[in-house]
Tab-separated table of C-alpha atoms in Angstrom:
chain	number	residue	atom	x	y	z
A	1	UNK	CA	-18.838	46.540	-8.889
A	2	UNK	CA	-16.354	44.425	-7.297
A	3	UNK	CA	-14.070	45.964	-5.309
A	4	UNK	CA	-11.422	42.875	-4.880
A	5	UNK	CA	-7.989	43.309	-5.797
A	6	UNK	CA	-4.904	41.327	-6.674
A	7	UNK	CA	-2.056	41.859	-5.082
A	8	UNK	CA	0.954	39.833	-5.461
A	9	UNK	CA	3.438	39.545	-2.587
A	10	UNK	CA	6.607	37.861	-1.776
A	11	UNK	CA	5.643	35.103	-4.668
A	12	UNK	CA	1.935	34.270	-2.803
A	13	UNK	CA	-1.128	35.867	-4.928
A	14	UNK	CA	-3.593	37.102	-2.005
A	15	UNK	CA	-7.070	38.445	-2.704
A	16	UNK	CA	-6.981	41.840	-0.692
A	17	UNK	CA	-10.944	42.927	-0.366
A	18	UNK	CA	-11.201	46.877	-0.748
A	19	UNK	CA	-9.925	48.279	3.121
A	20	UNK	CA	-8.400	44.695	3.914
A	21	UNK	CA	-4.672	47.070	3.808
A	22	UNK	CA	-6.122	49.290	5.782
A	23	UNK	CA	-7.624	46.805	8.725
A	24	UNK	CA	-3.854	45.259	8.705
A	25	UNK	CA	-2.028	48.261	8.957
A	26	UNK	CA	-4.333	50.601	10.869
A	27	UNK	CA	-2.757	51.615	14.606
A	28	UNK	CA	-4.232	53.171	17.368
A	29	UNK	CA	-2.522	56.244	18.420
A	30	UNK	CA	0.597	58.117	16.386
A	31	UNK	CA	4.137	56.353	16.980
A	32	UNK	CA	6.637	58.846	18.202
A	33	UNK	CA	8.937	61.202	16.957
A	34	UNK	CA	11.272	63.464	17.007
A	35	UNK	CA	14.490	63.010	19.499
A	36	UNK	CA	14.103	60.528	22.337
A	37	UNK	CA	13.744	62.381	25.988
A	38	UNK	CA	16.637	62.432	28.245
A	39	UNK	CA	17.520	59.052	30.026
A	40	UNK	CA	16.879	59.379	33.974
A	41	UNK	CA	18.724	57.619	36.185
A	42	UNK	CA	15.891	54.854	35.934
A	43	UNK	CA	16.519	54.172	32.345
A	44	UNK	CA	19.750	54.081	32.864
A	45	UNK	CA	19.850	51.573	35.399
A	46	UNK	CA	17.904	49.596	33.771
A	47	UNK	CA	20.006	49.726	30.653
A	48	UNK	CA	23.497	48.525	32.744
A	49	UNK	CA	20.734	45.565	33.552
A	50	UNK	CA	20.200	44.673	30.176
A	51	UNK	CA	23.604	45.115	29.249
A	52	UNK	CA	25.008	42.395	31.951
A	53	UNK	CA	22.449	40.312	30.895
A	54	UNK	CA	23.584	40.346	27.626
A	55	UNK	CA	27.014	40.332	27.897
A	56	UNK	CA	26.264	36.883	30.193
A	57	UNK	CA	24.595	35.420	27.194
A	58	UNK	CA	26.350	36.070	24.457
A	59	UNK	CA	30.857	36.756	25.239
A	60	UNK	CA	30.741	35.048	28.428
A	61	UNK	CA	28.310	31.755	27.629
A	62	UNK	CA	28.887	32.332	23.704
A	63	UNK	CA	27.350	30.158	21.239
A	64	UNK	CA	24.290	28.247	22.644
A	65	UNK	CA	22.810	25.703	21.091
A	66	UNK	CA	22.376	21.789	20.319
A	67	UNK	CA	25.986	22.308	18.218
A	68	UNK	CA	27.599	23.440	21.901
A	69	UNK	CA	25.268	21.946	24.193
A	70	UNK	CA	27.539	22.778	27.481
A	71	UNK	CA	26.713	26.525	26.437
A	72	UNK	CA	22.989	25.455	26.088
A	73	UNK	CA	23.194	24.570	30.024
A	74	UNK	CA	25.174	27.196	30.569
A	75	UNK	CA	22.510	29.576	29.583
A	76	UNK	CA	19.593	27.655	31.184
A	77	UNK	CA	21.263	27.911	34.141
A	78	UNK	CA	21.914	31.568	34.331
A	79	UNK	CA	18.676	31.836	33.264
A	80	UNK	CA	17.268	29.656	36.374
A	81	UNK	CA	19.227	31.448	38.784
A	82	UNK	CA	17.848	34.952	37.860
A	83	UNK	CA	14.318	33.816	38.599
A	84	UNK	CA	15.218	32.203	41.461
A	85	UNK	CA	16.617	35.345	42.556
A	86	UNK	CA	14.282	37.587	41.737
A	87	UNK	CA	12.319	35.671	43.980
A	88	UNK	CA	10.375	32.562	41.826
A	89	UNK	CA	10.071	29.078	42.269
A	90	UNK	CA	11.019	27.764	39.035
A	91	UNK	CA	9.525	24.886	36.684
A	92	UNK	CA	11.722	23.168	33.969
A	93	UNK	CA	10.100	21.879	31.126
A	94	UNK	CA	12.468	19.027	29.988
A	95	UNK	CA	12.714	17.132	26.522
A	96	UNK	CA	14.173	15.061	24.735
A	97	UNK	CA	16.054	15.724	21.455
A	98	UNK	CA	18.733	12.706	19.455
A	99	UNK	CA	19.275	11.954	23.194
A	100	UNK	CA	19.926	15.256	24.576
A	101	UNK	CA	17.796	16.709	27.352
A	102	UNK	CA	16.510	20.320	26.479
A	103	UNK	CA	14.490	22.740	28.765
A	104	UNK	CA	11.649	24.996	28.539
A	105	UNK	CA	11.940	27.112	31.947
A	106	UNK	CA	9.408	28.551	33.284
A	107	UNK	CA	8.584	31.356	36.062
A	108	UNK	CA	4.910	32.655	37.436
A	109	UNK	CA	3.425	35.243	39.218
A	110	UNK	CA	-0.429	34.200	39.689
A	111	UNK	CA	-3.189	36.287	39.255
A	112	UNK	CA	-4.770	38.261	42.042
A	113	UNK	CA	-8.100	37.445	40.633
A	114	UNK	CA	-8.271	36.052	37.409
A	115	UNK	CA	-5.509	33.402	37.807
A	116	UNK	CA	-7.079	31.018	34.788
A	117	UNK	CA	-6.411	33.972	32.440
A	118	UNK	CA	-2.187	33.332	31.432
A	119	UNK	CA	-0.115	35.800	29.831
A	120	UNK	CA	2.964	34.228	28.181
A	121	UNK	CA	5.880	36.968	27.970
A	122	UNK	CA	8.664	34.575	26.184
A	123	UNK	CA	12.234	34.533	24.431
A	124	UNK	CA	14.330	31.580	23.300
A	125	UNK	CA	17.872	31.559	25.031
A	126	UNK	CA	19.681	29.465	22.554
A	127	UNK	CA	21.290	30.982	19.569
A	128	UNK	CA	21.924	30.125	16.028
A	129	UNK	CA	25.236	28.175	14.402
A	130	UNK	CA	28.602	30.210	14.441
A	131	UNK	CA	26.990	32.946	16.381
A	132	UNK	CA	27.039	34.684	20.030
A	133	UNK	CA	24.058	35.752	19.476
A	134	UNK	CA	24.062	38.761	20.919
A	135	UNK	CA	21.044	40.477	19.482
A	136	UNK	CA	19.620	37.227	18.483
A	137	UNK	CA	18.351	36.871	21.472
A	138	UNK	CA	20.161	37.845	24.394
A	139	UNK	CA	18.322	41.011	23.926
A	140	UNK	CA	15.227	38.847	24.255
A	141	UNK	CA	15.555	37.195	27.667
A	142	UNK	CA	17.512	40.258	28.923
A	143	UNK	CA	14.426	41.655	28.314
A	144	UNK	CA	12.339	39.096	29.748
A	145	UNK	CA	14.327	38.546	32.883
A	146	UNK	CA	14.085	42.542	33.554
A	147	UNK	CA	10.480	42.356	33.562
A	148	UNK	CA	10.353	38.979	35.233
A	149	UNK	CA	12.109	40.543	38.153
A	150	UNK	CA	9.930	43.597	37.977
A	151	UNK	CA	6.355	41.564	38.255
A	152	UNK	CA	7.686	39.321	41.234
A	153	UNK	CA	6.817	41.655	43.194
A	154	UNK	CA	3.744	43.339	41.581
A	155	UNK	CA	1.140	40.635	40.867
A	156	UNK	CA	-1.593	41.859	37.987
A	157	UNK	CA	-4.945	40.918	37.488
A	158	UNK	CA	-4.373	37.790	35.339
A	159	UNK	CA	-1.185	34.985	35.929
A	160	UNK	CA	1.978	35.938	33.874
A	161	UNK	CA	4.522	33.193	32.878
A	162	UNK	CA	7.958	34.540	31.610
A	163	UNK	CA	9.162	31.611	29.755
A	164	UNK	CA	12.785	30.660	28.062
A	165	UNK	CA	12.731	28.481	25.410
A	166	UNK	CA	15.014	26.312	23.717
A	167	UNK	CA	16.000	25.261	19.969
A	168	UNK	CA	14.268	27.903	17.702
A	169	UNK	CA	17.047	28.344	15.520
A	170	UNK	CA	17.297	25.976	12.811
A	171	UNK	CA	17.322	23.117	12.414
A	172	UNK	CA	14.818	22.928	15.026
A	173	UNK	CA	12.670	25.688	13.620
A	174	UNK	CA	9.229	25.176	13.139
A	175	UNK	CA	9.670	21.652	14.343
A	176	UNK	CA	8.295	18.721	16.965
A	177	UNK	CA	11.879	19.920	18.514
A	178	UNK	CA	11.788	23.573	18.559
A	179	UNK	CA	11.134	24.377	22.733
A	180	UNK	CA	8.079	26.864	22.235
A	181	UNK	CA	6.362	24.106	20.400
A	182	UNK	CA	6.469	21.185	22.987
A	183	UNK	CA	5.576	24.167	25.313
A	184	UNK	CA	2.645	25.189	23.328
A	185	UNK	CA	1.490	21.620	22.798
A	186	UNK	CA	1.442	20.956	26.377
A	187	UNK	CA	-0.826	24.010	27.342
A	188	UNK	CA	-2.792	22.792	25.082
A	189	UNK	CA	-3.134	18.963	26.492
A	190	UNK	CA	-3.465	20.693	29.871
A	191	UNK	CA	-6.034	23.299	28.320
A	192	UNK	CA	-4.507	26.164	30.017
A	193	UNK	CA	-6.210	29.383	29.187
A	194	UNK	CA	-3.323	31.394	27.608
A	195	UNK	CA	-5.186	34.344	26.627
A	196	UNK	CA	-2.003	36.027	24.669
A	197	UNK	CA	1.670	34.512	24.292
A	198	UNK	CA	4.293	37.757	23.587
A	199	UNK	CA	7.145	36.848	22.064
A	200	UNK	CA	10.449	38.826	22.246
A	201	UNK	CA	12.367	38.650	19.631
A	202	UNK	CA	15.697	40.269	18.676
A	203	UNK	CA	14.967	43.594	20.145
A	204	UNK	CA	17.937	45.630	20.120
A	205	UNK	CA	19.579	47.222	17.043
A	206	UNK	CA	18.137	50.900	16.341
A	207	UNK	CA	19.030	53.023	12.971
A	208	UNK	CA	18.659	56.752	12.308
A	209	UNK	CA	20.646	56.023	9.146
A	210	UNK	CA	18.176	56.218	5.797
A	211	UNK	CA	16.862	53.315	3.996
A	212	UNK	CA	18.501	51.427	6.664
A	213	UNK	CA	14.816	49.365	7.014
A	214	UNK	CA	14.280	47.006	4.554
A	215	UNK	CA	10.933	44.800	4.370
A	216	UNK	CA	9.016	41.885	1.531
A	217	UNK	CA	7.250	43.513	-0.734
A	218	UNK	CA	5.058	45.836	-0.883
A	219	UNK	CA	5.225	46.398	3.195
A	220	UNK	CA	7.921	49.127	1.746
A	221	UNK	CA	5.259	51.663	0.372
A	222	UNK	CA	3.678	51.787	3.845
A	223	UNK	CA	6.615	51.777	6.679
A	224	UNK	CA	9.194	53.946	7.222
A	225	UNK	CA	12.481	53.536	5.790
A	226	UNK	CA	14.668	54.108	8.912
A	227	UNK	CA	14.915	51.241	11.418
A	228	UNK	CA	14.658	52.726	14.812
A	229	UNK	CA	11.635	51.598	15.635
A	230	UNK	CA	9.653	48.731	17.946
A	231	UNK	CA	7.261	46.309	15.433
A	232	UNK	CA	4.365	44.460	17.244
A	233	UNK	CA	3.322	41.622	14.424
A	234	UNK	CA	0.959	39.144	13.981
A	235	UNK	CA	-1.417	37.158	11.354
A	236	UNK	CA	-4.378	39.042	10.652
A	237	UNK	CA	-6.665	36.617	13.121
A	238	UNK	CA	-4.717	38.549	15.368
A	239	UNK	CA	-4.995	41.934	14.408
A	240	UNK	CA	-6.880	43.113	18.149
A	241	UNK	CA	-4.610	41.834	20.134
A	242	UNK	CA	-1.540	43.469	17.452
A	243	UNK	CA	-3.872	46.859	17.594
A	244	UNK	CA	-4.025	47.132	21.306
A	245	UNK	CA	-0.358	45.894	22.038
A	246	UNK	CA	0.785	48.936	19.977
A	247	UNK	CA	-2.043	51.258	21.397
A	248	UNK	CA	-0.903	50.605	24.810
A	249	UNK	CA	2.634	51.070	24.200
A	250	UNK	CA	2.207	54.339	22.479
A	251	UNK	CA	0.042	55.498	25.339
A	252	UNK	CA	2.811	55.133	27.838
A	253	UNK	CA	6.375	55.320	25.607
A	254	UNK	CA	7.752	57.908	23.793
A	255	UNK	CA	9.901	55.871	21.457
A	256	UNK	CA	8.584	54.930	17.542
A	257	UNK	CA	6.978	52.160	17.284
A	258	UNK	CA	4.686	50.255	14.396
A	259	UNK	CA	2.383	47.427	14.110
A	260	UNK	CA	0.977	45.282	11.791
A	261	UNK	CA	-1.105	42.052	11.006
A	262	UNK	CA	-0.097	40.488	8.150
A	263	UNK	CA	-0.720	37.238	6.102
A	264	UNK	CA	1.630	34.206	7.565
A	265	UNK	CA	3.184	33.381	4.336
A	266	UNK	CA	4.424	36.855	3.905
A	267	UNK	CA	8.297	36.436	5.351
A	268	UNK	CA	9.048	37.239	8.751
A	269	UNK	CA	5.914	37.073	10.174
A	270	UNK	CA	5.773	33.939	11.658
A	271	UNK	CA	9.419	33.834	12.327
A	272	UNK	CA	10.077	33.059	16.141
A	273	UNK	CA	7.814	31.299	18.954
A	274	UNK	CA	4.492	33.156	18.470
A	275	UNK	CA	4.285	30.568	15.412
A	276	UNK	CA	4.756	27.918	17.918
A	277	UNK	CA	1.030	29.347	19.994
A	278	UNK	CA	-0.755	29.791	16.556
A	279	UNK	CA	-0.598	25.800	16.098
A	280	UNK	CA	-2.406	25.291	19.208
A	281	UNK	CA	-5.166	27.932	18.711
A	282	UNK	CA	-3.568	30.375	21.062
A	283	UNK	CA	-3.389	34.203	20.525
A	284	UNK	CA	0.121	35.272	20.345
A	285	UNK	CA	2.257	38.106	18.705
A	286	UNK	CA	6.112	39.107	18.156
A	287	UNK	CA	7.750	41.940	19.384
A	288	UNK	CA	11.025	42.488	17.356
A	289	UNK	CA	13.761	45.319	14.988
A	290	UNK	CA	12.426	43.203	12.319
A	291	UNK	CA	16.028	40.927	12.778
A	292	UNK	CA	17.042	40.459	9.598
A	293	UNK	CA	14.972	43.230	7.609
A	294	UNK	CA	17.503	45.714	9.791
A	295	UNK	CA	20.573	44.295	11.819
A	296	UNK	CA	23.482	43.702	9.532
A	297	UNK	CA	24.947	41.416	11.727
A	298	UNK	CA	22.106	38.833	12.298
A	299	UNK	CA	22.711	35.262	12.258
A	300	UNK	CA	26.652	35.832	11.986
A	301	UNK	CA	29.691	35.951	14.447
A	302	UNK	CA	29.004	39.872	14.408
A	303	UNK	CA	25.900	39.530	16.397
A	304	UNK	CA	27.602	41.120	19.323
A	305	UNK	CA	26.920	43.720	21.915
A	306	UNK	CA	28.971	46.541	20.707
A	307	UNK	CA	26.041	46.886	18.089
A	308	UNK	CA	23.354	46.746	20.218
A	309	UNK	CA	21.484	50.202	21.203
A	310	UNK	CA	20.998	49.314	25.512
A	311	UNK	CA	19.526	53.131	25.582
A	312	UNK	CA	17.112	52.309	23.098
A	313	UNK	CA	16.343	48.815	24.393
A	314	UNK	CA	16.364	50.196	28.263
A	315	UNK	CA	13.271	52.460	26.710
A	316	UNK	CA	11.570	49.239	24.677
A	317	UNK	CA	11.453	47.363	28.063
A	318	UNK	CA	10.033	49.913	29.983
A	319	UNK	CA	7.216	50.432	27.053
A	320	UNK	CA	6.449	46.592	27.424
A	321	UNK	CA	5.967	46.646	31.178
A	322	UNK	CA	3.188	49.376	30.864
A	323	UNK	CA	2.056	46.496	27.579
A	324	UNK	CA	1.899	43.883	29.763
A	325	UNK	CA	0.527	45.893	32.644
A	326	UNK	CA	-2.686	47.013	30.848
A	327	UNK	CA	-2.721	43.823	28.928
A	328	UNK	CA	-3.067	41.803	32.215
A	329	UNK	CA	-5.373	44.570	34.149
A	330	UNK	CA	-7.962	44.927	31.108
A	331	UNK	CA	-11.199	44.207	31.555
C-alpha cells in the first residue's frame, strides 16, 4: 500500500511520506507551562539590560535603515561600542550598496579547543521603512549584545561570533545586498567551518490572550493558539540541529517554547538571516514570536517598546545562553 499523502499548504502541493509530520514537528522534552517562576534579582537585571538596549535602538536612534542612513551609523556604532566594552576587539565587515558603505560587525571569543568549529549567534540592527523597530529587531541585538557581553568572559569549547547585520528588511531582503548574505558568502570563500548560524529574530512580544497565534496553514492544527511562546525553526535538512536547540532550552528554561522544521516555501520560515547561511551550505536556524504570525504592531510605527514583554524576553535570553552553552560544549 502506499502510504504517501497529499497535503496542500500555503498554495505549494508537498508529498508528505507517512511520519514525515511527525519527524518535523517531533521535540525533545515537554515545553513549559503553567505560570512563569518569580523573577530574581538576576532576571531582573538583566531585563533593565535589554530594555536600555532597546530603548537605544529604537526612540533614541529611531528608524534605521538605507532610507535614514545617519540612523544606520548611528546604530552600528552603538553597536561597536558595546563590544568594545564588553571587552572585544571588533571587525567591520564593510560593503558597498548604490554608493553607500554598509557594515557587517563582528565580535569573537575563540575556542578553548576546538577554535575551527564557529558558532554564529546573529541579529540585523537595521529596521524596516516608517518603523522604530522596536521589536523588529532591537529585541534581537539586545539580545545578542547581552550574551555577547556574557561569553567575553567565559570562552566555550568551540569559537562564537555574535554578529550584527545590516539591510534585511526589504528591499534588500533575500538579496546580493542584504548584510547576512555578503557575510555568509564570505565564510564561505574563506571556508570557515560555521558549524550552526542562530539567528535572533524579533523576540519580544508574549500573549496569554486566546487565538492570539496565528500561523500558514495547516501549522494551526498542531501549535498552540496563544502566542507566548519561544519558536526554534528551520528547513527540514535541519531538523537535528532545530531538535536539539529546543531540547537544550527546555532542559534549562522554564518558559514555553516550540520547534519545528518545516518546508522553505511554507511562509515564515526562511524569513530573516538563517536564509542567508542556507545558500552557502551552512547549518543555521531562527529563533523568533513568529513576528508577524503574533505582534500586531510589526513592520509599523507601533513597533515600540511599550509592547514589548522585557520579563519574558529577560527569561528567553537566559534560555539561549544555556542553548549556546551546550551547543558549543557538545561533543
Amino acid at each position: 500500500m502506499n502510504t504517501s499523502r497529499w497535503v496542500v499548504m500555503a498554495g505549494t502541493l508537498f508529498v508528505v511520506c507517512a511520519g514525515g509530520w511527525y519527524g518535523m514537528i517531533w521535540m525533545p522534552g515537554s515545553s513549559y507551562q503553567g505560570a512563569l517562576p518569580l523573577a530574581t534579582d538576576e532576571t531582573r537585571d538583566l531585563e533593565q539590560k535589554l530594555h536600555t538596549h532597546v530603548h537605544m535602538l529604537s526612540i533614541q536612534i529611531g528608524e534605521r535603515n538605507l532610507f535614514h542612513y545617519d540612523k544606520l551609523l548611528l546604530a552600528a556604532e552603538y553597536i561597536r561600542d558595546e563590544f568594545k566594552a564588553a571587552g572585544y576587539d571588533v571587525l567591520d565587515q564593510k560593503f558597498d550598496v548604490s554608493g553607500n558603505i554598509c557594515e557587517n560587525i563582528e565580535a569573537e571569543v575563540p575556542g578553548t579547543d576546538r577554535r575551527e568549529d564557529i558558532l554564529v549567534i546573529g541579529a540585523h540592527y537595521d529596521s524596516v521603512k516608517g518603523s522604530p523597530g522596536a521589536n523588529d529587531n532591537g529585541t534581537g541585538i539586545a539580545a545578542m549584545l547581552v550574551l555577547a557581553r556574557q561569553f567575553a568572559q567565559s570562552p566555550v569549547s568551540r569559537t562564537l561570533r555574535f554578529v550584527a547585520f545590516s539591510n534585511e528588511e526589504p528591499p534588500f531582503f533575500q538579496t546580493t545586498s542584504m548584510g547576512s548574505r555578503v557575510y555568509a558568502q564570505r565564510s564561505r570563500q574563506k571556508n570557515e567551518r560555521i558549524i550552526l548560524m542562530l539567528s535572533l529574530e524579533t523576540i519580544g512580544y508574549y500573549s496569554e490572550a486566546p487565538n492570539s497565534q496565528r500561523y500558514p496553514p495547516p501549522l494551526s492544527l498542531i501549535y498552540p493558539s496563544k502566542g507566548n511562546f519561544i519558536g526554534f525553526v528551520s528547513n527540514i535538512g535541519n531538523r537535528d540541529w532545530v531538535q536539539k536547540a529546543v531540547g537544550f532550552f527546555r532542559q534549562h528554561t522554564q518558559f514555553p517554547s516550540e520547534g519545528a522544521a518545516l518546508p522553505e516555501l511554507l511562509p515564515g520560515v526562511g524569513w530573516s538571516d538563517h536564509w542567508a547561511f542556507w545558500q552557502e551550505g551552512f547549518p543555521a536556524l531562527m529563533v523568533t514570536d513568529t513576528a508577524l504570525f503574533r505582534d500586531p504592531n510589526y513592520h509599523t510605527s507601533n513597533d515600540t517598546p511599550d509592547h514589548i514583554h522585557f520579563g519574558h524576553l529577560a527569561r528567553v535570553v537566559t534560555g539561549l545562553q544555556h542553548v549556546i552553552r551546550d551547543m558549543a560544549n557538545q561533543p
